[in-house]
Short mmCIF file of C-alpha atoms and ligand atoms in Angstrom, two decimals:
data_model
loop_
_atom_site.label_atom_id
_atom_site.label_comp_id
_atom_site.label_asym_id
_atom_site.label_seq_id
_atom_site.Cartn_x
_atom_site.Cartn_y
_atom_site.Cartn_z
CA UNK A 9 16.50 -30.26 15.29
CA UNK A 10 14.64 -26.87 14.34
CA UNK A 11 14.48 -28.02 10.93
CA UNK A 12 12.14 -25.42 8.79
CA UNK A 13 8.96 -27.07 8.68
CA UNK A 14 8.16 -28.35 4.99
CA UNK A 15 4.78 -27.75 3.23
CA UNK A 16 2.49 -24.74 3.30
CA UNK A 17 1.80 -22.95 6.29
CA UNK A 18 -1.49 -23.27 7.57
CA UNK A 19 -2.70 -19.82 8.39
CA UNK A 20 -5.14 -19.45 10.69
CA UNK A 21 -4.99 -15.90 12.70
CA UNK A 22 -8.28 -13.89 12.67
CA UNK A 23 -6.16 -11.39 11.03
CA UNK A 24 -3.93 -10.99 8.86
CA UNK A 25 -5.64 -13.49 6.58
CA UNK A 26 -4.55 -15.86 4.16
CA UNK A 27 -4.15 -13.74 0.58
CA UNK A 28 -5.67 -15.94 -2.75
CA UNK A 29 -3.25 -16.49 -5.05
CA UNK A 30 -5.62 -14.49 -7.97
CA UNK A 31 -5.22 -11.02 -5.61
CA UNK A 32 -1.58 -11.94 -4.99
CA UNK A 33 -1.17 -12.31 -9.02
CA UNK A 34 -3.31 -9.11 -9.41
CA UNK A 35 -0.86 -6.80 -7.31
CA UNK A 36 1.98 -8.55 -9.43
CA UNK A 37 2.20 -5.62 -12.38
CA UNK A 38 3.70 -2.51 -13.00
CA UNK A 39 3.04 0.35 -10.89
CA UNK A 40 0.44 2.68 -12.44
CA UNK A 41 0.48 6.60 -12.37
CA UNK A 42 -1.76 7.29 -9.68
CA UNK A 43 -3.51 10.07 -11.37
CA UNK A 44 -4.37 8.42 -14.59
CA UNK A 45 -7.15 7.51 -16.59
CA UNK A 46 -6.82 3.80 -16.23
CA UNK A 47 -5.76 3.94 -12.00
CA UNK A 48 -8.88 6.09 -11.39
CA UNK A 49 -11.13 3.51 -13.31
CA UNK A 50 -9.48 1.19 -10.73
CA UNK A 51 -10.10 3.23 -7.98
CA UNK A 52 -13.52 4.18 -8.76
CA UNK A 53 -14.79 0.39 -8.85
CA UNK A 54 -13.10 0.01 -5.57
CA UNK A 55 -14.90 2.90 -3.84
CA UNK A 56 -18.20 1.10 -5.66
CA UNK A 57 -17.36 -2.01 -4.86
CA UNK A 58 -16.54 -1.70 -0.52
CA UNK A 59 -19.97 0.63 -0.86
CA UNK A 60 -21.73 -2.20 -2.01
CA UNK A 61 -20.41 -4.97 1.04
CA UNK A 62 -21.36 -2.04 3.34
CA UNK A 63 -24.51 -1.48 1.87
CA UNK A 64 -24.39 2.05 1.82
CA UNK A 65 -25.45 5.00 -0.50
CA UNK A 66 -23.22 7.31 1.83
CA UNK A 67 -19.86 8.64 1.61
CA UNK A 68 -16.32 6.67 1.87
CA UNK A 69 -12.73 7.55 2.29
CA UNK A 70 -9.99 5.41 1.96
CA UNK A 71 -6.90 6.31 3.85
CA UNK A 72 -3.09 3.73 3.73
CA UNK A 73 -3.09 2.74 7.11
CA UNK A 74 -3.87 0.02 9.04
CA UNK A 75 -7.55 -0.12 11.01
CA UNK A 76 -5.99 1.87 13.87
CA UNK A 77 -5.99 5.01 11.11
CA UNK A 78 -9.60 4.21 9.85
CA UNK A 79 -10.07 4.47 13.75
CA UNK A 80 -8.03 7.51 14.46
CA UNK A 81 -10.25 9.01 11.11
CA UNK A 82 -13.54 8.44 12.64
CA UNK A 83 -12.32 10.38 15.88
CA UNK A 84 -10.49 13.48 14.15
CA UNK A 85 -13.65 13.83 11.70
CA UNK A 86 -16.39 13.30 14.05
CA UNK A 87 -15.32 14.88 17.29
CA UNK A 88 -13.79 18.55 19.45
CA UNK A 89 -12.00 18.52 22.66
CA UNK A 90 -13.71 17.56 26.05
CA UNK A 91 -16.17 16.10 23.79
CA UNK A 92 -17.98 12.96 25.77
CA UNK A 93 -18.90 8.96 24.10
CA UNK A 94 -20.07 6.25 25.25
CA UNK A 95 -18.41 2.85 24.26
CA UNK A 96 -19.98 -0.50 24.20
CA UNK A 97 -17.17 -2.66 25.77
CA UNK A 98 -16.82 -6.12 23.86
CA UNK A 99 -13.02 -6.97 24.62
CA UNK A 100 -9.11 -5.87 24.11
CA UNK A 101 -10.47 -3.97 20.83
CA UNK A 102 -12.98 -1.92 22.57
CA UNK A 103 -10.34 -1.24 24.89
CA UNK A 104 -7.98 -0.42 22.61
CA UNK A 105 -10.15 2.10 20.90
CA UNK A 106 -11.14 3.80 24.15
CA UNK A 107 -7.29 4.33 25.31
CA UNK A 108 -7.22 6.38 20.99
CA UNK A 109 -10.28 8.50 22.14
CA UNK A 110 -8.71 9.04 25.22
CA UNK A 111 -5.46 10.07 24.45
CA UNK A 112 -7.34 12.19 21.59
CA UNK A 113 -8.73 14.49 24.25
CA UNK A 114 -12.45 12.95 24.62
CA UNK A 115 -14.26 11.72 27.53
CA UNK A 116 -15.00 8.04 27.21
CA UNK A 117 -17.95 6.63 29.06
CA UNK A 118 -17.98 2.31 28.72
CA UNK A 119 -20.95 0.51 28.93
CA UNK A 120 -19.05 -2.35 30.86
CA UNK A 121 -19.79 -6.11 29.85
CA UNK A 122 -18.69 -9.54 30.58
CA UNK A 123 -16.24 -10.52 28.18
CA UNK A 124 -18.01 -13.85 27.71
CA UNK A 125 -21.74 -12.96 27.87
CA UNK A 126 -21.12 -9.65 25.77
CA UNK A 127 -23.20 -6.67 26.32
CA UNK A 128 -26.31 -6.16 27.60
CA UNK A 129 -28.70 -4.36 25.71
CA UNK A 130 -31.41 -3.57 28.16
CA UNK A 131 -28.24 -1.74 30.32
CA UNK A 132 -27.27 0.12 27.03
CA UNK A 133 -31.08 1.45 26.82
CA UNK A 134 -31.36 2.50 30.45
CA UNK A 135 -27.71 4.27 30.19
CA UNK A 136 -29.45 6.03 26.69
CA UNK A 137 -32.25 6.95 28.39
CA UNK A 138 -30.43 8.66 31.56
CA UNK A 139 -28.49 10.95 29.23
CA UNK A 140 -31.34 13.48 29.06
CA UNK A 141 -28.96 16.28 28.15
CA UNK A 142 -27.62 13.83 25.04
CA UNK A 143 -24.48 14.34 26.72
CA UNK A 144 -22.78 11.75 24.80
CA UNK A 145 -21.72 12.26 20.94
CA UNK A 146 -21.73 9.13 19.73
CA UNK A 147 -21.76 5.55 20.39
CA UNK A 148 -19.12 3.46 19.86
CA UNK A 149 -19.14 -0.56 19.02
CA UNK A 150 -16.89 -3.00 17.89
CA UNK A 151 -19.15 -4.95 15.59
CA UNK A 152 -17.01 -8.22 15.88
CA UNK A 153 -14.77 -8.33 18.78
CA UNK A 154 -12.04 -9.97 17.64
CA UNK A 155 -10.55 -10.78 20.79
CA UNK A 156 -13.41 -12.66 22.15
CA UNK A 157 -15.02 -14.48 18.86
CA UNK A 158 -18.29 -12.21 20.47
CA UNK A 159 -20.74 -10.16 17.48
CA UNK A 160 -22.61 -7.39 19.19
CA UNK A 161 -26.45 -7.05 17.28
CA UNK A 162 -25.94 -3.91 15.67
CA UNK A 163 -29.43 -3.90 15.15
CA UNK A 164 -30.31 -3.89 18.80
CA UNK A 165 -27.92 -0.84 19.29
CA UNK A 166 -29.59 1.19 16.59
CA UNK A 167 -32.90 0.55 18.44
CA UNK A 168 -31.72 1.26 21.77
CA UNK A 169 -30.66 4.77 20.20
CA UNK A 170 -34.02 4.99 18.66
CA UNK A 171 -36.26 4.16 21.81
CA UNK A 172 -34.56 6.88 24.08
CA UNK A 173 -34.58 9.17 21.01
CA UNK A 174 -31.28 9.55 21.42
CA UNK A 175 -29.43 11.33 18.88
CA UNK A 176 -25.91 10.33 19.35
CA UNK A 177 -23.90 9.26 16.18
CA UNK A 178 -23.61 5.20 15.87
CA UNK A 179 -19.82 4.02 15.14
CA UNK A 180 -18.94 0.61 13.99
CA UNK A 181 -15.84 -1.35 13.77
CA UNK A 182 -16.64 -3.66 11.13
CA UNK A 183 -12.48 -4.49 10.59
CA UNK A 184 -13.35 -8.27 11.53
CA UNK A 185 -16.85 -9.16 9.97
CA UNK A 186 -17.10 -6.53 6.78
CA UNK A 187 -17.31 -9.61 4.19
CA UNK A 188 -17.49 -12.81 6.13
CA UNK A 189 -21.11 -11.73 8.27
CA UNK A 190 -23.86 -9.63 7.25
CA UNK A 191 -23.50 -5.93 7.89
CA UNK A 192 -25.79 -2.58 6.55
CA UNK A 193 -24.61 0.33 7.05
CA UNK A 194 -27.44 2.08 6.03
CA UNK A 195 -30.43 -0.22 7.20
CA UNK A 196 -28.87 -0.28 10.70
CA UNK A 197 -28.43 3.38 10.81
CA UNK A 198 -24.65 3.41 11.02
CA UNK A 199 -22.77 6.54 10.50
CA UNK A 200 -19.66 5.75 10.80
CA UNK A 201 -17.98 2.38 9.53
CA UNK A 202 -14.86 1.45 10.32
CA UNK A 203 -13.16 -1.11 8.26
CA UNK A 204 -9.64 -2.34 7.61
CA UNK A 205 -8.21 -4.65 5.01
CA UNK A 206 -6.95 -7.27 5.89
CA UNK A 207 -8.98 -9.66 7.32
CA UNK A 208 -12.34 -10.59 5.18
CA UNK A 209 -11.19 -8.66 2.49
CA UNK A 210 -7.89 -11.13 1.90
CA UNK A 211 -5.42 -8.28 1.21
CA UNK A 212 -2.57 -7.51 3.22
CA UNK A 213 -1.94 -5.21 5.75
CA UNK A 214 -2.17 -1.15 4.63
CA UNK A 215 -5.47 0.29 3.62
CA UNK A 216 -8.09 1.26 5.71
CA UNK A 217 -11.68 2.94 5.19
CA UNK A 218 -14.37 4.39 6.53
CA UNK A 219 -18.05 4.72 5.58
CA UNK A 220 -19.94 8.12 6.79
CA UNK A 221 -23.51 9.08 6.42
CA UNK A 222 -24.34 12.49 5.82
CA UNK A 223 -25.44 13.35 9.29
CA UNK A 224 -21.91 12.27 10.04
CA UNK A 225 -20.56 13.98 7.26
CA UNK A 226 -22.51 17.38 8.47
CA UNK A 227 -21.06 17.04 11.72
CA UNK A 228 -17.18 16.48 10.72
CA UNK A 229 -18.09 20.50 9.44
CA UNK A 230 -17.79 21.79 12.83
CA UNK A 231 -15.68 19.47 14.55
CA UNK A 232 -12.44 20.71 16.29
CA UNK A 233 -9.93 17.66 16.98
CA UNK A 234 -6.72 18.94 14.85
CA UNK A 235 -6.85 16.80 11.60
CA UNK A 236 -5.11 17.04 8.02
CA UNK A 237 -4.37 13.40 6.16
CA UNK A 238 -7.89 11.92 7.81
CA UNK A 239 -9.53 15.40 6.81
CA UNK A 240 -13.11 14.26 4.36
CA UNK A 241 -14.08 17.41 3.58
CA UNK A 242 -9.89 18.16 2.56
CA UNK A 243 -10.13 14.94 0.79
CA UNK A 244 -13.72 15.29 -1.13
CA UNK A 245 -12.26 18.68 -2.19
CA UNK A 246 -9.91 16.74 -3.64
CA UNK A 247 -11.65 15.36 -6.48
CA UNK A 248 -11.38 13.10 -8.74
CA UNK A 249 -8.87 11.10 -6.64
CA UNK A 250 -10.61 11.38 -3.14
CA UNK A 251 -7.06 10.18 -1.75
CA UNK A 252 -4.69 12.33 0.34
CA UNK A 253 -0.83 11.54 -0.73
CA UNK A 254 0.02 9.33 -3.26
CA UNK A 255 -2.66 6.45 -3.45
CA UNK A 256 -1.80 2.98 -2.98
CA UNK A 257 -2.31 1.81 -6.33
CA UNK A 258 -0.70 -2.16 -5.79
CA UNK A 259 -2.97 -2.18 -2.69
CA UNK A 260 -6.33 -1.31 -4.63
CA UNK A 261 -5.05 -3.24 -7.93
CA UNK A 262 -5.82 -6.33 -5.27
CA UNK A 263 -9.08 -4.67 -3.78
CA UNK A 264 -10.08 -4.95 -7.17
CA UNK A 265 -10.16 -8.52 -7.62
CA UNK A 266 -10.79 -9.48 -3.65
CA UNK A 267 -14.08 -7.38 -4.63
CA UNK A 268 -14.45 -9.97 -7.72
CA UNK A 269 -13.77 -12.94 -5.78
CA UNK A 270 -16.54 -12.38 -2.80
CA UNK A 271 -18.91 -11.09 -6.12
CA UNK A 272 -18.11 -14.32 -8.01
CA UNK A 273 -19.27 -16.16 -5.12
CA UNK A 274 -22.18 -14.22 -3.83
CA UNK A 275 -22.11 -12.31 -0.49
CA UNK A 276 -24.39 -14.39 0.82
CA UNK A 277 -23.05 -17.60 0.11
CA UNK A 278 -19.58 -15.71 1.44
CA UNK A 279 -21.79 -15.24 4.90
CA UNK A 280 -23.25 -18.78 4.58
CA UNK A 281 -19.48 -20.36 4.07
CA UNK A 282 -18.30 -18.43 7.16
CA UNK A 283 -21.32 -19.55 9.16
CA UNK A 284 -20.76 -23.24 7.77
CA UNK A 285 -17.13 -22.94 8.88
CA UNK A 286 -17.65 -21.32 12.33
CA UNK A 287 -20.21 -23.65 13.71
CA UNK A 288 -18.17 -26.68 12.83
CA UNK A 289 -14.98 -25.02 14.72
CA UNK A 290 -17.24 -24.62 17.81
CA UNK A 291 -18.68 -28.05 17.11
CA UNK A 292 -14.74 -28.94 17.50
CA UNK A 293 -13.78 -27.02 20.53
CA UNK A 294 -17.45 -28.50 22.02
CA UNK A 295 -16.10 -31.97 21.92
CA UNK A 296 -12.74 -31.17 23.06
CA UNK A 297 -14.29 -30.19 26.00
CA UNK A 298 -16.94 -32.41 26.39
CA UNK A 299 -15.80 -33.99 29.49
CA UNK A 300 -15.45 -31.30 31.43
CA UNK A 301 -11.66 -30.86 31.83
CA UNK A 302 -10.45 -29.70 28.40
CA UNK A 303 -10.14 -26.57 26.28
CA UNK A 304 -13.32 -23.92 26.29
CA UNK A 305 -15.65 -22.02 24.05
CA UNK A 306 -14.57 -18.60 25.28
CA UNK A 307 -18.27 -17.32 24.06
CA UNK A 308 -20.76 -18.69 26.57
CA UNK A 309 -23.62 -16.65 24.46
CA UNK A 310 -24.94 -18.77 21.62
CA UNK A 311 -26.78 -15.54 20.35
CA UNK A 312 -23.27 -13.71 20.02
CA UNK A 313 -21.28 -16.64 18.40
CA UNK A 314 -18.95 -14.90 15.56
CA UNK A 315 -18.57 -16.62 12.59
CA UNK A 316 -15.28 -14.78 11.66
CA UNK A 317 -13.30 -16.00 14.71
CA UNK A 318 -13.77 -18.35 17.81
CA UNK A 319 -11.68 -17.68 21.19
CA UNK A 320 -10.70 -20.99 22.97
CA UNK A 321 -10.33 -21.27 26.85
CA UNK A 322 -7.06 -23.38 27.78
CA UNK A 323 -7.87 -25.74 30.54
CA UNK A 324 -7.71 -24.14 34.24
CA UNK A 325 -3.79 -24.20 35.33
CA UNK A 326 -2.49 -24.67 31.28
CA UNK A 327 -0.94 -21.97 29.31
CA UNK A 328 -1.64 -21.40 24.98
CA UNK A 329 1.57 -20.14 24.65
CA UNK A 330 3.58 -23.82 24.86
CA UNK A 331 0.45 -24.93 22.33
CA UNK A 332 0.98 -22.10 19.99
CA UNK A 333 4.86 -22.51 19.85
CA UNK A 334 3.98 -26.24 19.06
CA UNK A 335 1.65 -25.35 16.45
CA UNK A 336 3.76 -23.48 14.86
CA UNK A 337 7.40 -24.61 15.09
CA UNK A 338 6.74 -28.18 14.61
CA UNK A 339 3.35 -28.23 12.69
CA UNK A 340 3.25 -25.04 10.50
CA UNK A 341 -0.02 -24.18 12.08
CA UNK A 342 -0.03 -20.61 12.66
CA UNK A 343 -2.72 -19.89 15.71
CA UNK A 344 -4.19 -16.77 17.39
CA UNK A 345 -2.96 -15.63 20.41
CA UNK A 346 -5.22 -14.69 23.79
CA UNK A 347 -5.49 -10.65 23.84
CA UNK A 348 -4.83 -8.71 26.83
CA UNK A 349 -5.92 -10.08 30.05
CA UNK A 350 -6.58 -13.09 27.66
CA UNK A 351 -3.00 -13.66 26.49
CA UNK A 352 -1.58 -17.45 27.61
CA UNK A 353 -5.27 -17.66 28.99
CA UNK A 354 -7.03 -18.40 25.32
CA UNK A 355 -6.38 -18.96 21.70
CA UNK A 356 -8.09 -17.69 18.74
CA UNK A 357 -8.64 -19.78 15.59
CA UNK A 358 -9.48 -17.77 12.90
CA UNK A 359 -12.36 -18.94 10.28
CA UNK A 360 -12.40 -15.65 7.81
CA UNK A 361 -11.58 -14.69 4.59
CA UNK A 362 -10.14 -17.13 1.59
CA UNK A 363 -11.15 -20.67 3.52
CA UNK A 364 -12.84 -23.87 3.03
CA UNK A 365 -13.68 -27.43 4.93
CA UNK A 366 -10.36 -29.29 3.94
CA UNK A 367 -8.05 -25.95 5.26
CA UNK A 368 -10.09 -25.56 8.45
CA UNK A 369 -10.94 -29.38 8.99
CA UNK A 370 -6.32 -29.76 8.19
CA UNK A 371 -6.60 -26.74 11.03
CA UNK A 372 -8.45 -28.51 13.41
CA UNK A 373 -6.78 -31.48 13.19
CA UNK A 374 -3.22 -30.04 13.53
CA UNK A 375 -4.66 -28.48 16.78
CA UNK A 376 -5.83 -31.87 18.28
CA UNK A 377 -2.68 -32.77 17.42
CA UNK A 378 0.02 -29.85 19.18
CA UNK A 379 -2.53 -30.35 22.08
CA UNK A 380 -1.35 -33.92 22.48
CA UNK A 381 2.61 -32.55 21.85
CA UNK A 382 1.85 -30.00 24.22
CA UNK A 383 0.06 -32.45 26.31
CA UNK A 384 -2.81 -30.35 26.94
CA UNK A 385 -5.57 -32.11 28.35
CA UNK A 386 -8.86 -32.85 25.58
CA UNK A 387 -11.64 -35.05 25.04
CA UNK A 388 -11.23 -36.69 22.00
CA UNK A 389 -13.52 -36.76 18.76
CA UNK A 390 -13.12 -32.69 17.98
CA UNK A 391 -12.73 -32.95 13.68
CA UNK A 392 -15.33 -36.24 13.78
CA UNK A 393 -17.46 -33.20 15.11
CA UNK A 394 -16.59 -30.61 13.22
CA UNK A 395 -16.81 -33.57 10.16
CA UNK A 396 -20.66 -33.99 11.05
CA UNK A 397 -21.34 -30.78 11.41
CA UNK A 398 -19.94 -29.77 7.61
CA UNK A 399 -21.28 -33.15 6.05
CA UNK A 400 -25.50 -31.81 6.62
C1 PLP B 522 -7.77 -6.17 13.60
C2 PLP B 522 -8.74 -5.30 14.26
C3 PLP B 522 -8.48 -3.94 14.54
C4 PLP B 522 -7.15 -3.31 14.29
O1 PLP B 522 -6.77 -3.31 12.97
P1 PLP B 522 -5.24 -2.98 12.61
O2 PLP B 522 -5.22 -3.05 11.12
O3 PLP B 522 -4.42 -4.04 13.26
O4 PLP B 522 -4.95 -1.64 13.15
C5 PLP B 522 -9.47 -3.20 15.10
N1 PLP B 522 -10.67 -3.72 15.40
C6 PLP B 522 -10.96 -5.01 15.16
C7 PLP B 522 -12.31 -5.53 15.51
C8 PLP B 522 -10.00 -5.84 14.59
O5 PLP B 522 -10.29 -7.13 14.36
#
């Protein structure tokens, strides 16, 4: 019993993602002084590179931490004391980023929303257009809520902003879509993006970024909130290397060639794979629950399907926790869990990052198969589904 299961381990959290064995073998090699010719060369394509799947002109700071720091950085720079936001509520990241600007010393307003609808624009306007005073700051949205498999139109935010003439400062979390869906900084008016890398850009856990526009940037002048390692005016100063400590260097030796891997492929055909690869999961989870009594799309708004991640409703009275340890002690099938008020309510399957049809349709399969183990109720003909929906 409790034998080690054999093979590869099918990875399939929306987060860490699985690593390609070409970044893995480009983070293999000697360490590099941080300050030389050939590291800054590095370095510099990096900071070219992430501007480019931003699509931004603007400013960007890298920082080693994980996307709680690129969080924490878009707080320090941005904001003083007593100062008030408003955030868009998607799910348990929202959440979690509202407890940071909280315990920061800033006066969080949410926008509530169903977590399975998503928010409603029209709400977000009317809210805008109350604030006469421009009371709040900024804006804060969690581009792809993780938690939920929910996108929030980024677009629609921008022009809710616009409308009221509001002048509030638009944040993003873009940790979970930034190189598996389409995101512009600059077109959609962002000023602050928030990104993290190790989910669509395939590295592990340890660097984080953020993009700033130069509103943003003129802002972080004046702004109180105590700050040092975060600090991009400390860090611009601090030029050519733009990095506060000793930088990284394995972790951007592997941004390098992550950036060469989505540019080999095309970002677009990168967005187009991850659309390909969500719709047949939810084709999947569709037909598991065709009959009324089995597992859930979590999303109930077509408009707001990720393509990153889908969130899967257990059946009423049935827990993901006995499916989870199935999946992964006896299959190798390593699952997302349910976040928050989610957890044992909801799985996650994550569809991001270094993936194709065999890996996700091997995924889906291995699920149909730890719900029988688990004996978790399900309509049958989930991968046929997902099948026909990959063979068009
Ligand atoms: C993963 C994630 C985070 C947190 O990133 P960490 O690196 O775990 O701190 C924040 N927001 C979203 C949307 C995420 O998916």
């Amino acid at each position: 019993m409790n034998a080690k299961p054999r093979g590869r381990q099918f990875f399939m959290n929306p987060g860490p993602t699985n690593i390609p064995d070409r970044v893995l073998r480009a983070m293999d090699r000697p360490v590099l002084d941080f300050m030389s010719e050939e590291f800054l060369a590095i370095q510099h394509a990096c900071h070219a590179g992430v501007k480019r799947l931003l699509k931004t002109d603007a400013h960007l700071f890298f920082y080693s931490s994980t996307g709680h720091g690129s969080w924490e950085a878009s707080l320090a720079n941005l904001f003083s004391p007593g100062d008030k936001v408003l955030i868009v509520e998607s799910g348990y990241f929202s959440v979690s980023w509202t407890e940071m600007a909280q315990h920061m010393g800033l006066v969080v307003e949410t926008l509530p929303a169903d977590w399975r609808q998503g928010a409603d624009m029209a709400r977000l306007r009317e809210r805008l257009a109350a604030d006469k005073a421009h009371e709040f700051k900024a804006v804060l949205t969690v581009h792809n809520e993780t938690a939920t498999g929910m996108v929030l139109p980024l677009t629609e935010v921008r022009r809710a902003l616009d409308e009221t003439r509001h002048p509030a400062l638009l944040l993003a979390d873009t940790i979970s879509s930034l190189g598996s869906m389409d995101f512009r900084m600059d077109a959609w008016g962002v000023d602050v993006a928030v990104g993290g890398s190790q989910k669509g850009l395939m590295l592990p856990t340890g660097v984080g970024f953020t993009g700033v526009s130069d509103k943003a940037m003129e802002i972080a002048r004046t702004a109180k909130l105590p700050k040092h390692y975060w600090n991009w005016h400390l860090m611009t100063a601090r030029k050519p290397q733009r990095f506060i400590g000793t930088a990284p260097v394995h972790m951007f030796f592997g941004l390098q060639e992550s950036l060469r891997l989505i540019e080999e492929e095309g970002l677009d055909a990168v967005f187009a794979r991850h659309a390909r690869l969500g719709e047949a999961t939810r084709a999947a989870v569709r037909a598991w629950g065709a009959d009324g009594t089995g597992p859930q799309l979590l999303c109930l708004n077509a408009d707001r399907y990720s393509n990153s991640v889908t969130a899967i409703q257990m059946p009423a009275g049935q827990s993901s926790d006995p499916l989870r340890k199935v999946a992964i002690d006896r299959y190798n099938l390593s699952l997302g869990g349910g976040l928050g008020p989610l957890m044992g309510k909801a799985f996650r399957i994550g569809h991001l990052g270094d993936l194709n049809e065999p890996m996700l349709l091997g995924a889906l399969a291995t699920v149909e198969l730890a719900m029988k183990t688990a004996s978790v109720p399900f309509a049958p003909g989930g991968v046929d589904a997902a099948i026909a929906s990959l063979a068009v």
